[in-house]
XYZ file of C-alpha atoms in Angstrom:
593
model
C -67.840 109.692 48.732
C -66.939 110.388 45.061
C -64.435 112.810 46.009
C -62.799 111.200 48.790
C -62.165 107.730 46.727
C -60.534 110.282 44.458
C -58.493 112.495 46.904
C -57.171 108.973 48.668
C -56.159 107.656 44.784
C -54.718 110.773 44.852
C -52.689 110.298 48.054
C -51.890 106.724 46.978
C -50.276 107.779 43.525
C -48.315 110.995 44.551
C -46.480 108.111 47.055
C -45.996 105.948 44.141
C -44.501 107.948 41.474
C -44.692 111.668 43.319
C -46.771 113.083 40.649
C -50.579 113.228 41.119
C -53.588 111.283 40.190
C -54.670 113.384 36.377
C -57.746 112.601 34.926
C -55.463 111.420 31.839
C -54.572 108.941 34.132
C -57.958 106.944 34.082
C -57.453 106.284 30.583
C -54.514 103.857 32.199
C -56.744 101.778 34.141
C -56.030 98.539 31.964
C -52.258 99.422 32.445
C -51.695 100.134 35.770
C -53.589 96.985 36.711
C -50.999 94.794 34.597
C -48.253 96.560 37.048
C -50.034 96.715 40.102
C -48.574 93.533 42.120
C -45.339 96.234 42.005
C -46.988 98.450 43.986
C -49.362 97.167 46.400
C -49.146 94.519 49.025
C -51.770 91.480 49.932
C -52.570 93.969 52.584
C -52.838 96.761 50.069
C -55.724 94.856 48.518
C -57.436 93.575 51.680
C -57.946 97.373 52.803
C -59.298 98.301 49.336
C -61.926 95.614 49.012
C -62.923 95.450 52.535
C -63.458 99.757 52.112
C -65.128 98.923 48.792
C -66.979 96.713 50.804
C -68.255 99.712 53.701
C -68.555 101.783 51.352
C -71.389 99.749 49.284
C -72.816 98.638 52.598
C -72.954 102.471 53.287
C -74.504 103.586 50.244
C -77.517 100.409 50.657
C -78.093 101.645 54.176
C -78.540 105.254 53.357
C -80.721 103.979 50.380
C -83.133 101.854 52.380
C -82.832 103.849 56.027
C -82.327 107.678 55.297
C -85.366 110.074 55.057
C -86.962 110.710 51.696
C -88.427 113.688 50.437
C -92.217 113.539 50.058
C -92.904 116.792 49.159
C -93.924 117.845 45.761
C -90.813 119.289 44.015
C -90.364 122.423 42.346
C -88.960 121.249 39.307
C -88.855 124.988 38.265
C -87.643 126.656 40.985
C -84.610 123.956 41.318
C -83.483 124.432 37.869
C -83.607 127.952 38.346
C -81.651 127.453 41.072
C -78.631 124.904 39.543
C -78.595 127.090 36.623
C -77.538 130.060 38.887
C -75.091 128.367 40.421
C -73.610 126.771 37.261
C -73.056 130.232 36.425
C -72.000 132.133 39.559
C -69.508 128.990 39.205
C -68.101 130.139 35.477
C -68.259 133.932 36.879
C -65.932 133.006 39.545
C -63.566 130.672 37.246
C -63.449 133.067 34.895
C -62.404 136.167 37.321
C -59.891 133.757 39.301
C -58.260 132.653 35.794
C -58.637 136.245 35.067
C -56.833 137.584 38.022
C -54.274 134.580 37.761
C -55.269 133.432 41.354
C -55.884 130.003 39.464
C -54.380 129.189 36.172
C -54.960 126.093 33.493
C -51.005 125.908 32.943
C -49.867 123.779 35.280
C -46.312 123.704 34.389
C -45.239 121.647 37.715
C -48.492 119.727 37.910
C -47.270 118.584 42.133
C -47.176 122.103 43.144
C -50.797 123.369 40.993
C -52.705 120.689 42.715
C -50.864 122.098 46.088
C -51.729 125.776 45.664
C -55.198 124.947 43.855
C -56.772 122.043 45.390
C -57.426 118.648 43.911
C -60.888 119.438 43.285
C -60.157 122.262 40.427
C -56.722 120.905 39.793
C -58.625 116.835 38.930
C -61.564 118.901 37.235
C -59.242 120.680 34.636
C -56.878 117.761 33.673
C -60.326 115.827 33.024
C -62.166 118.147 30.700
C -58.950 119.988 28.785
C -56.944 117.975 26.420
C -55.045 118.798 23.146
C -53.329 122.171 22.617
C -55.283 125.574 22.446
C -55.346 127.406 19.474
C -52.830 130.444 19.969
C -54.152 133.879 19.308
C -50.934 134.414 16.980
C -51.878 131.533 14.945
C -52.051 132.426 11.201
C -50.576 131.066 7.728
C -48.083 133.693 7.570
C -46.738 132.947 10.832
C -46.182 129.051 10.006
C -44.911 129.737 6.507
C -42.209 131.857 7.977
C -40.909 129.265 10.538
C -41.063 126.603 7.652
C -37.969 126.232 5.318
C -39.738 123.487 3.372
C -41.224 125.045 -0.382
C -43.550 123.532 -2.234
C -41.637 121.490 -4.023
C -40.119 119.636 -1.157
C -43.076 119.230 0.495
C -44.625 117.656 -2.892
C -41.398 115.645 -2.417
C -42.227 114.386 0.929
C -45.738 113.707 0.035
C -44.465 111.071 -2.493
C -42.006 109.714 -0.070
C -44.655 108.580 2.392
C -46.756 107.655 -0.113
C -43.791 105.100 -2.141
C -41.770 104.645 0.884
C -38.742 105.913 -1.204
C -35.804 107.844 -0.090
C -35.908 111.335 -1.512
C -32.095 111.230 -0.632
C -30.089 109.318 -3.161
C -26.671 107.731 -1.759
C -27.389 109.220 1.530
C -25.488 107.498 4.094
C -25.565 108.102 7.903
C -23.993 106.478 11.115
C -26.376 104.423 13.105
C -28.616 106.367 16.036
C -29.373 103.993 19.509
C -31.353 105.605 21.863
C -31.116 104.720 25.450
C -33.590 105.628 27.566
C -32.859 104.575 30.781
C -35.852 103.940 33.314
C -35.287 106.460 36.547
C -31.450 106.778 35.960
C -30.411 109.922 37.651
C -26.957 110.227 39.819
C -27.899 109.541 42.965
C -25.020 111.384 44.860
C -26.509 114.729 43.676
C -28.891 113.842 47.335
C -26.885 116.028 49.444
C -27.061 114.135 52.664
C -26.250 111.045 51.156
C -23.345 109.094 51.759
C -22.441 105.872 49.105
C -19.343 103.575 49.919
C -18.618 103.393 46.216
C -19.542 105.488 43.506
C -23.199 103.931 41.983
C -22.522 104.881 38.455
C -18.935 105.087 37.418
C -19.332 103.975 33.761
C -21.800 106.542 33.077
C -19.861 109.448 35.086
C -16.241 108.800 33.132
C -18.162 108.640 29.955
C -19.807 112.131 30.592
C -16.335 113.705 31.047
C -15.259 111.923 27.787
C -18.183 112.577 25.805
C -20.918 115.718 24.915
C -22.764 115.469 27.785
C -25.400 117.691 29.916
C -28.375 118.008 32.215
C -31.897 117.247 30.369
C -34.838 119.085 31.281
C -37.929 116.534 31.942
C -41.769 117.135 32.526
C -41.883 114.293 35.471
C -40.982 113.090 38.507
C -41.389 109.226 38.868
C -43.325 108.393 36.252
C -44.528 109.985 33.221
C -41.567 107.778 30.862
C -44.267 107.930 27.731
C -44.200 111.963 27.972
C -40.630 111.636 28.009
C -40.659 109.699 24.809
C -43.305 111.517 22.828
C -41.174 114.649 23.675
C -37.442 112.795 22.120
C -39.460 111.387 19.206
C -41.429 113.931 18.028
C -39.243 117.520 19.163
C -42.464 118.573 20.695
C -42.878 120.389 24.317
C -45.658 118.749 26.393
C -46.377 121.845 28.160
C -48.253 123.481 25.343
C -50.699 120.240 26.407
C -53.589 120.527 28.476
C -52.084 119.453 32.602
C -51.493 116.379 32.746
C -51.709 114.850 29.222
C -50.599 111.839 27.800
C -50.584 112.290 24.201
C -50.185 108.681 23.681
C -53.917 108.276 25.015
C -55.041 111.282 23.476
C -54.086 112.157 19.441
C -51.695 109.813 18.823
C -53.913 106.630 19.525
C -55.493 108.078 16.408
C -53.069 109.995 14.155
C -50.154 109.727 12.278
C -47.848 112.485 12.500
C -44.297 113.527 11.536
C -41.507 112.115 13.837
C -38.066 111.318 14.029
C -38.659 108.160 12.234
C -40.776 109.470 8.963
C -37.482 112.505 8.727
C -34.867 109.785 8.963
C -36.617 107.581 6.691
C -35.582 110.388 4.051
C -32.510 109.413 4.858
C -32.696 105.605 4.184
C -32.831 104.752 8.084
C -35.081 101.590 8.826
C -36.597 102.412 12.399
C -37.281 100.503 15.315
C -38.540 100.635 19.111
C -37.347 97.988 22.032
C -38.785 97.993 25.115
C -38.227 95.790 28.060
C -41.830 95.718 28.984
C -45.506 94.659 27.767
C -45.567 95.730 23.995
C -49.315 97.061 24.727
C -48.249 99.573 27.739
C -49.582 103.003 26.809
C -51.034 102.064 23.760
C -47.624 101.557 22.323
C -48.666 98.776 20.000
C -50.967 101.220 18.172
C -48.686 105.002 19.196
C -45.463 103.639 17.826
C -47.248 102.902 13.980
C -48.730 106.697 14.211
C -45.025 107.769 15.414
C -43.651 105.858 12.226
C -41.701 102.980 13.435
C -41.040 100.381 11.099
C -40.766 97.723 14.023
C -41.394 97.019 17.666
C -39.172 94.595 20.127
C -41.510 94.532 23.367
C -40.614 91.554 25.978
C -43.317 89.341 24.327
C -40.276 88.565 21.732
C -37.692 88.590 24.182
C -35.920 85.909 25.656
C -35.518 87.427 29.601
C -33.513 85.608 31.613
C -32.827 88.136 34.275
C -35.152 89.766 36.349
C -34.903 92.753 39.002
C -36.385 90.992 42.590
C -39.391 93.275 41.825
C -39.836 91.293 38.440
C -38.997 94.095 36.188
C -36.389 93.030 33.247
C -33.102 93.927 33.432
C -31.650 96.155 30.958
C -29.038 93.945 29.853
C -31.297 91.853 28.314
C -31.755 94.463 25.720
C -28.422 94.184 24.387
C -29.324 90.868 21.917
C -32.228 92.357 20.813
C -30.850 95.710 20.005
C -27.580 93.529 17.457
C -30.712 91.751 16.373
C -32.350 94.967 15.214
C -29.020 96.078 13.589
C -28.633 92.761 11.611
C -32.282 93.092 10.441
C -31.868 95.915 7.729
C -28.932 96.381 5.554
C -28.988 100.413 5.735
C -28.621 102.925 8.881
C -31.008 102.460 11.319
C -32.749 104.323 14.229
C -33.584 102.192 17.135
C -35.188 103.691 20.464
C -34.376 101.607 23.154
C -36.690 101.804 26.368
C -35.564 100.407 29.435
C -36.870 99.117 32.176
C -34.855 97.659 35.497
C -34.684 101.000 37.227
C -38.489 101.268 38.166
C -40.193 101.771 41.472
C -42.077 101.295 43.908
C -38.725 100.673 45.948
C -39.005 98.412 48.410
C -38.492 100.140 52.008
C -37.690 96.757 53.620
C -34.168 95.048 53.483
C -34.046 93.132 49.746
C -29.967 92.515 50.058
C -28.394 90.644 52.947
C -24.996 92.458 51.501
C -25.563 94.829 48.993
C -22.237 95.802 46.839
C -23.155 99.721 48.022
C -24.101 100.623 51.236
C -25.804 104.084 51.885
C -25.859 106.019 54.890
C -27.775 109.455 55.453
C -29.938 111.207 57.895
C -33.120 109.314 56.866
C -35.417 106.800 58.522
C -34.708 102.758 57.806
C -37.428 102.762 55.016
C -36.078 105.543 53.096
C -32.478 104.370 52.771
C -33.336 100.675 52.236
C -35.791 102.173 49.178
C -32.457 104.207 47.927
C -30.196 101.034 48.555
C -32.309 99.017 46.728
C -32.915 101.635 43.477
C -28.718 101.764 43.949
C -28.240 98.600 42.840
C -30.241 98.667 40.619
C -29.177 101.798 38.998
C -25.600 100.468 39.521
C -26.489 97.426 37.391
C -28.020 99.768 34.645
C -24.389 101.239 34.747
C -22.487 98.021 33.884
C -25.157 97.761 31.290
C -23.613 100.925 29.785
C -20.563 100.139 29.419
C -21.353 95.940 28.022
C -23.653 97.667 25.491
C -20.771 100.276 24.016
C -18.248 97.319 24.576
C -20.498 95.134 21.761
C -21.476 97.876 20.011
C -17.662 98.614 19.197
C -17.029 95.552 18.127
C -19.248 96.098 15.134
C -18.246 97.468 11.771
C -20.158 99.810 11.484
C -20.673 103.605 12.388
C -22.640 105.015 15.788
C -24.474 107.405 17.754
C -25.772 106.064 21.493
C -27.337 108.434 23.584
C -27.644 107.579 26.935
C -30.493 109.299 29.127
C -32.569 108.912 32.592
C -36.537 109.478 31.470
C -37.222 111.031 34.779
C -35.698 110.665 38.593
C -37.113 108.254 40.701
C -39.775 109.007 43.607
C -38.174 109.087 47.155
C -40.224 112.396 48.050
C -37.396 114.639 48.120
C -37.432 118.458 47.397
C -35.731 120.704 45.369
C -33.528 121.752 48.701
C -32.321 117.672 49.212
C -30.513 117.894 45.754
C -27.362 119.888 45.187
C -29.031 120.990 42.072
C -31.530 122.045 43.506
C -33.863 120.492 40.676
C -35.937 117.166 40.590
C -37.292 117.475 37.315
C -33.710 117.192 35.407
C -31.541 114.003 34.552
C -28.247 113.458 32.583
C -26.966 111.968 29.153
C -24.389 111.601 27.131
C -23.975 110.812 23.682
C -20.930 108.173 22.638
C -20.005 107.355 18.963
C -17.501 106.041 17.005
C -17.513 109.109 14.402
C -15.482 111.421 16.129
C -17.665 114.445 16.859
C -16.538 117.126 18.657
C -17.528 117.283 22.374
C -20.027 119.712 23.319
C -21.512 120.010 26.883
C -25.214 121.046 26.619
C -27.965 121.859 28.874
C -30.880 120.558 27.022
C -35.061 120.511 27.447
C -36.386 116.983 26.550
C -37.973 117.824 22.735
C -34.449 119.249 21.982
C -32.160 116.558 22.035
C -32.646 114.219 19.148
C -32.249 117.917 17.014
C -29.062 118.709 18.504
C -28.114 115.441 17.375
C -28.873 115.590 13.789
C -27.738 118.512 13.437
C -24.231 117.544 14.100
C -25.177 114.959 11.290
C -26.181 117.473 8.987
C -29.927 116.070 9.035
C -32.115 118.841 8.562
C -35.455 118.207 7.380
C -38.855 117.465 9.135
C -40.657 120.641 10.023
C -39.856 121.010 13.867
C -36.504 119.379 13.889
C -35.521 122.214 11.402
C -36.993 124.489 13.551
C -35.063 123.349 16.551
C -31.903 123.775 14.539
C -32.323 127.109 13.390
C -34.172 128.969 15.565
C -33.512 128.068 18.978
C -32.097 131.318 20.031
C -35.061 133.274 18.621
C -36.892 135.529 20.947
C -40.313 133.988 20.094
C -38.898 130.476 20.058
C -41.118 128.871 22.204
C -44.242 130.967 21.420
C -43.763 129.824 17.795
C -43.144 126.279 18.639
C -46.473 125.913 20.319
C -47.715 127.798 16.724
C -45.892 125.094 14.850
C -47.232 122.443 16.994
C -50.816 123.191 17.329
C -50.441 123.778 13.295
C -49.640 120.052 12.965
C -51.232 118.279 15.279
C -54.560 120.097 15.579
C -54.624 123.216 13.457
C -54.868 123.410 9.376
C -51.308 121.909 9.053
C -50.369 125.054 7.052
C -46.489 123.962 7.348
C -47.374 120.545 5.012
C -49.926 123.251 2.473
C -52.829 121.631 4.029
C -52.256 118.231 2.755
C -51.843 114.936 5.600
C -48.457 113.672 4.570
C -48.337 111.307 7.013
C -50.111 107.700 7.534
C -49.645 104.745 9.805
C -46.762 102.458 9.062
C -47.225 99.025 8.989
C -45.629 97.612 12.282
C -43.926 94.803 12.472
C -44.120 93.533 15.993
C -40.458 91.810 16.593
C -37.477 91.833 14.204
C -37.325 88.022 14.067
C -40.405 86.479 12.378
C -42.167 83.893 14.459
C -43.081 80.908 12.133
C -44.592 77.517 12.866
C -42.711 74.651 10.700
C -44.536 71.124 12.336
C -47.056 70.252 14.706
C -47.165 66.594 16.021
C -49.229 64.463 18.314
C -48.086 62.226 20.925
C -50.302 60.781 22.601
C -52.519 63.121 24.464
C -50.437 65.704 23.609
C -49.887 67.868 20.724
C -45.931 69.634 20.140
C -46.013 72.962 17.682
C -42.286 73.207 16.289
C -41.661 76.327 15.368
C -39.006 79.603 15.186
C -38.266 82.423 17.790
C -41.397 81.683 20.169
C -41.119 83.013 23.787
C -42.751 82.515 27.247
C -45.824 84.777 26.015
C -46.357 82.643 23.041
C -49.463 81.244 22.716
C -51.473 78.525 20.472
C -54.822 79.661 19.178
C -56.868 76.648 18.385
C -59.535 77.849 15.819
C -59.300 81.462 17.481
C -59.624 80.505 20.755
C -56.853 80.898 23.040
C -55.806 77.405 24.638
C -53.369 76.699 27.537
C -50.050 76.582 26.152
C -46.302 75.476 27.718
C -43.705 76.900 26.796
C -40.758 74.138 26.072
C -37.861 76.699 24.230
C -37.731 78.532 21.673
C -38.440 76.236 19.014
C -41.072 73.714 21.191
C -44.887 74.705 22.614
C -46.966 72.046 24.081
C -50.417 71.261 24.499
C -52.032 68.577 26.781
C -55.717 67.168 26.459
C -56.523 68.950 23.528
C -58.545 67.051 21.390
C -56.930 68.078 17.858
C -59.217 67.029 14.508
C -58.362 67.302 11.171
C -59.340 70.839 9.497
C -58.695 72.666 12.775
C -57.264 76.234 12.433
C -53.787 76.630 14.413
C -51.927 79.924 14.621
C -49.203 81.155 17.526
C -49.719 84.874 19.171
C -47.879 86.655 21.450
C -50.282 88.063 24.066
C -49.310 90.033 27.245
C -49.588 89.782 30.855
C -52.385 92.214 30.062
C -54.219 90.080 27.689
C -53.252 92.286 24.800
C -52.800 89.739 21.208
C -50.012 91.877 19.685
C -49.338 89.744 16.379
C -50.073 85.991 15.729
C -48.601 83.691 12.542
C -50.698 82.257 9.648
C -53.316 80.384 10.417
C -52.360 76.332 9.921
C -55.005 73.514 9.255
C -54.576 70.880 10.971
C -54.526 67.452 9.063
C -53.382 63.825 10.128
C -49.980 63.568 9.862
C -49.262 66.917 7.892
C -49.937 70.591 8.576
C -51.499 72.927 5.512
C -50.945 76.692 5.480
């Protein structure tokens, strides 16, 4: 019974986001019930509890009716007999890894669970985590893929300890990263026919700009892999199958990034994301990544939503000037998006959609493609308004523009003129006029091909990336380097932890409470920047709160005394408290901090 709840999950996810159920992925649970109204029906959930339901009933019956043993057992003689099987099990594991008729590299996860079976496939993503030591791995070997001496690294040490530049009157152009949720070009489906072209903005600007392919680990889901691979320059197939390092090492430790290297370099950094701030741990990942803030839509004002009630991306535009008026300096700001996720409805959504597509697939499959069209065909506009704004600023920029994965319609390789579902497109626009340069690029490797044309250099793996990327042993010794600093005796920093958790501010705009009134039954908090998640805490208890604007929350039939403690938070769909203002004391006719 265990195993067949499992292998239907298993069934159920792989149609959801084509990728299949890890044992990573149970470390989601609280997650992927926030989202799961996106994916499953009322009809969905009537099939699970009323199986939940025969299978309990099952498991009683057998309890009370089957026959029981009531023979003396041979406690002996059984353990005898497990322990030979545990180890003809190992023997044969060991000969099959041995004989590479199984392997523990799974580096397309769909296709290892395929040509191993779920059962070894579930087992090893479950029990393996982290990166394995490499039998290379030795001082010597770091130390010679390091540029960094002593000194600097003494240097660095003091930076993250004073948060001071270790760059005087460094000055760089501003870096936006775009991360687009399931953007891919859609026409690359060979059988496909569009009546207009779904992402014209995005195409033109590819032939104008540096532009390229990008090399990702996932198909239809995965956009946190995606992220930990831009940020931190690291490949996530040196991980154990499956992984998500932001359940795994970086829900405990700080490590260098591309925010603590362009913090050298005076940047203040910040993360924006469309979505609930505590998705994937971000709320905790993002201060062990280095950010010095983090948008999520609990401080967003989101007045448009997709019909599957996922934010659209223009609604990240405001957020991202408000990130850029927030520091006086560069900054780095890595933008998440959100509109372009699944599941895609297979049923008619538009009575007259602006694009129309036509193929040799059934009525569900193009309506789910029609559907993820406009969408994506939004996202496009959303290009173009965001560069339109962003001009009109007086200041310098980088954008990179990038799909996080393709979206899950259960093609193969052969329904794609490229022949390749686990690749997506970007394109990098500025205002600095840098040469263009058309790149084929894996995931860790474009936020280093960036700064390099910037002339940024330092951090230990983004100098890597610059200099050696046409070495021989350049992979080998980038799984050397990583398992060195995330898990080995971090020979490339001398041995010392440079790095600690920053202190992150959740939302550029401060939330403050300035009055709180009674009227009657009712008691009015006036206030700055609250939202629709914005909630009163009434002596640290959450209390039913209406949101009035921005400035207004209201509570009815609450009995308010004087000395009560009043604060606002911002909590989540997913119950998550992400930050909440001073504590107030409530006193007739004034409010104390």
């Amino acid at each position: 019974l265990f195993w067949i709840i499992l292998s239907v999950a298993n069934k159920l996810v792989i149609s959801f986001r084509g990728s299949p159920l890890t044992g990573n992925d149970l470390t989601l649970i609280k997650s992927g019930l926030s989202v799961a109204d996106t994916y499953l029906s009322k009809s969905h959930y009537i099939v699970i509890l009323i199986t939940s339901i025969f299978a309990i009933c099952l498991l009683v019956i057998l309890w009370i009716f089957a026959p029981k043993h009531k023979n003396k057992i041979n406690y002996p003689k059984n353990l005898l007999c497990l322990l030979l099987m545990f180890l003809i099990l190992c023997g044969s594991n060991a000969i099959a890894l041995k004989t590479n008729t199984i392997s523990t590299n799974f580096w397309n996860i769909y296709y290892s669970y395929r040509d191993y079976g779920f059962p070894y496939a579930f087992s090893t993503t479950t029990l393996n985590s982290g990166i394995k030591r490499p039998s290379n791995y030795s001082k010597a070997l770091v130390k010679s893929l390091t540029n960094c001496s002593s000194d600097e690294l003494l240097a660095l040490n003091t930076f993250n300890s004073n948060t001071s530049s270790n760059f005087e009157n460094d000055y760089h152009p501003n870096i936006i990263m775009i991360q687009l949720e399931s953007f891919f070009d859609p026409t690359l489906i060979e059988a496909l026919t569009f009546s207009e072209d779904p992402i014209p903005n995005f195409r033109r600007l590819c032939k104008e700009y540096s532009s390229g392919s990008l090399s990702v680990s996932s198909i239809g889901g995965g956009t946190a892999n995606t992220e930990f691979e831009i940020i931190t320059g690291m490949n996530l197939d040196f991980f154990s199958p499956g992984e998500y390092p932001y359940n795994t090492i970086l829900r405990t430790t700080a490590i260098e990034s591309a925010n603590t290297l362009l913090k050298e370099h005076n940047y203040t950094t910040h993360a924006l994301h469309n979505h609930q701030g505590g998705f994937y741990n971000r709320n905790i990942v993002f201060s062990n990544l280095g950010f010095d803030t983090y948008t999520s839509v609990e401080y967003m004002d989101i007045l448009g939503k997709t019909p599957l009630n996922w934010a659209k991306d223009d609604m990240l535009i405001n957020p991202i000037i408000d990130c850029l008026n927030s520091s006086e300096g560069a900054d780095f700001i890595y933008t998440i998006s959100v509109q372009g996720h699944g599941n895609y409805p297979d049923h008619k959504v538009y009575a007259e959609p602006k694009i129309t597509v036509t193929g040799p697939y059934d009525e569900g499959t193009l309506n789910s493609i029609e559907y993820y069209t406009t969408q994506i065909n939004e996202m496009d506009q959303f290009v173009q308004t965001l560069i339109d704004s962003i001009s009109k600023l007086d200041e310098q920029f980088i954008i990179v523009f990038y799909g996080d994965h393709q979206p899950n319609f259960n093609l193969s390789e052969s329904d794609l003129s490229t022949n390749d579902l686990y690749s997506t497109e970007y394109f990098i626009w500025d205002n600095i006029g840098l040469e263009k340069e058309d790149l084929n690029l894996e995931t860790y490797q474009l936020l280093s091909s960036i700064l390099k044309k910037i002339q940024i250099e330092n951090g230990v793996i983004n100098n890597y990336h610059i200099n050696h990327i046409n070495d021989e042993n350049y992979l080998s010794n980038l799984k050397v380097l990583q398992y060195d600093l995330l898990y080995g005796k971090k020979y490339a920093y001398d041995s010392i932890d440079l790095f600690t958790s920053s202190d992150l501010k959740m939302g550029v705009k401060d939330i403050i409470i300035n009055d709180i009134t009674k009227y009657q039954s009712d008691i009015y908090i006036y206030g700055e920047n609250f939202t629709n998640f914005s909630r009163v805490l009434l002596n640290s208890t959450i209390v039913s709160t209406e949101f009035i604007d921005s400035s207004t929350l209201k509570l009815s039939n609450v009995n308010l005394k004087s000395g009560d403690s009043i604060s606002v938070a911002q909590i989540g769909d997913d119950n998550t408290v992400l930050s909440s203002t001073s504590s107030y004391l409530y006193i007739k006719n004034m409010v104390k901090c």
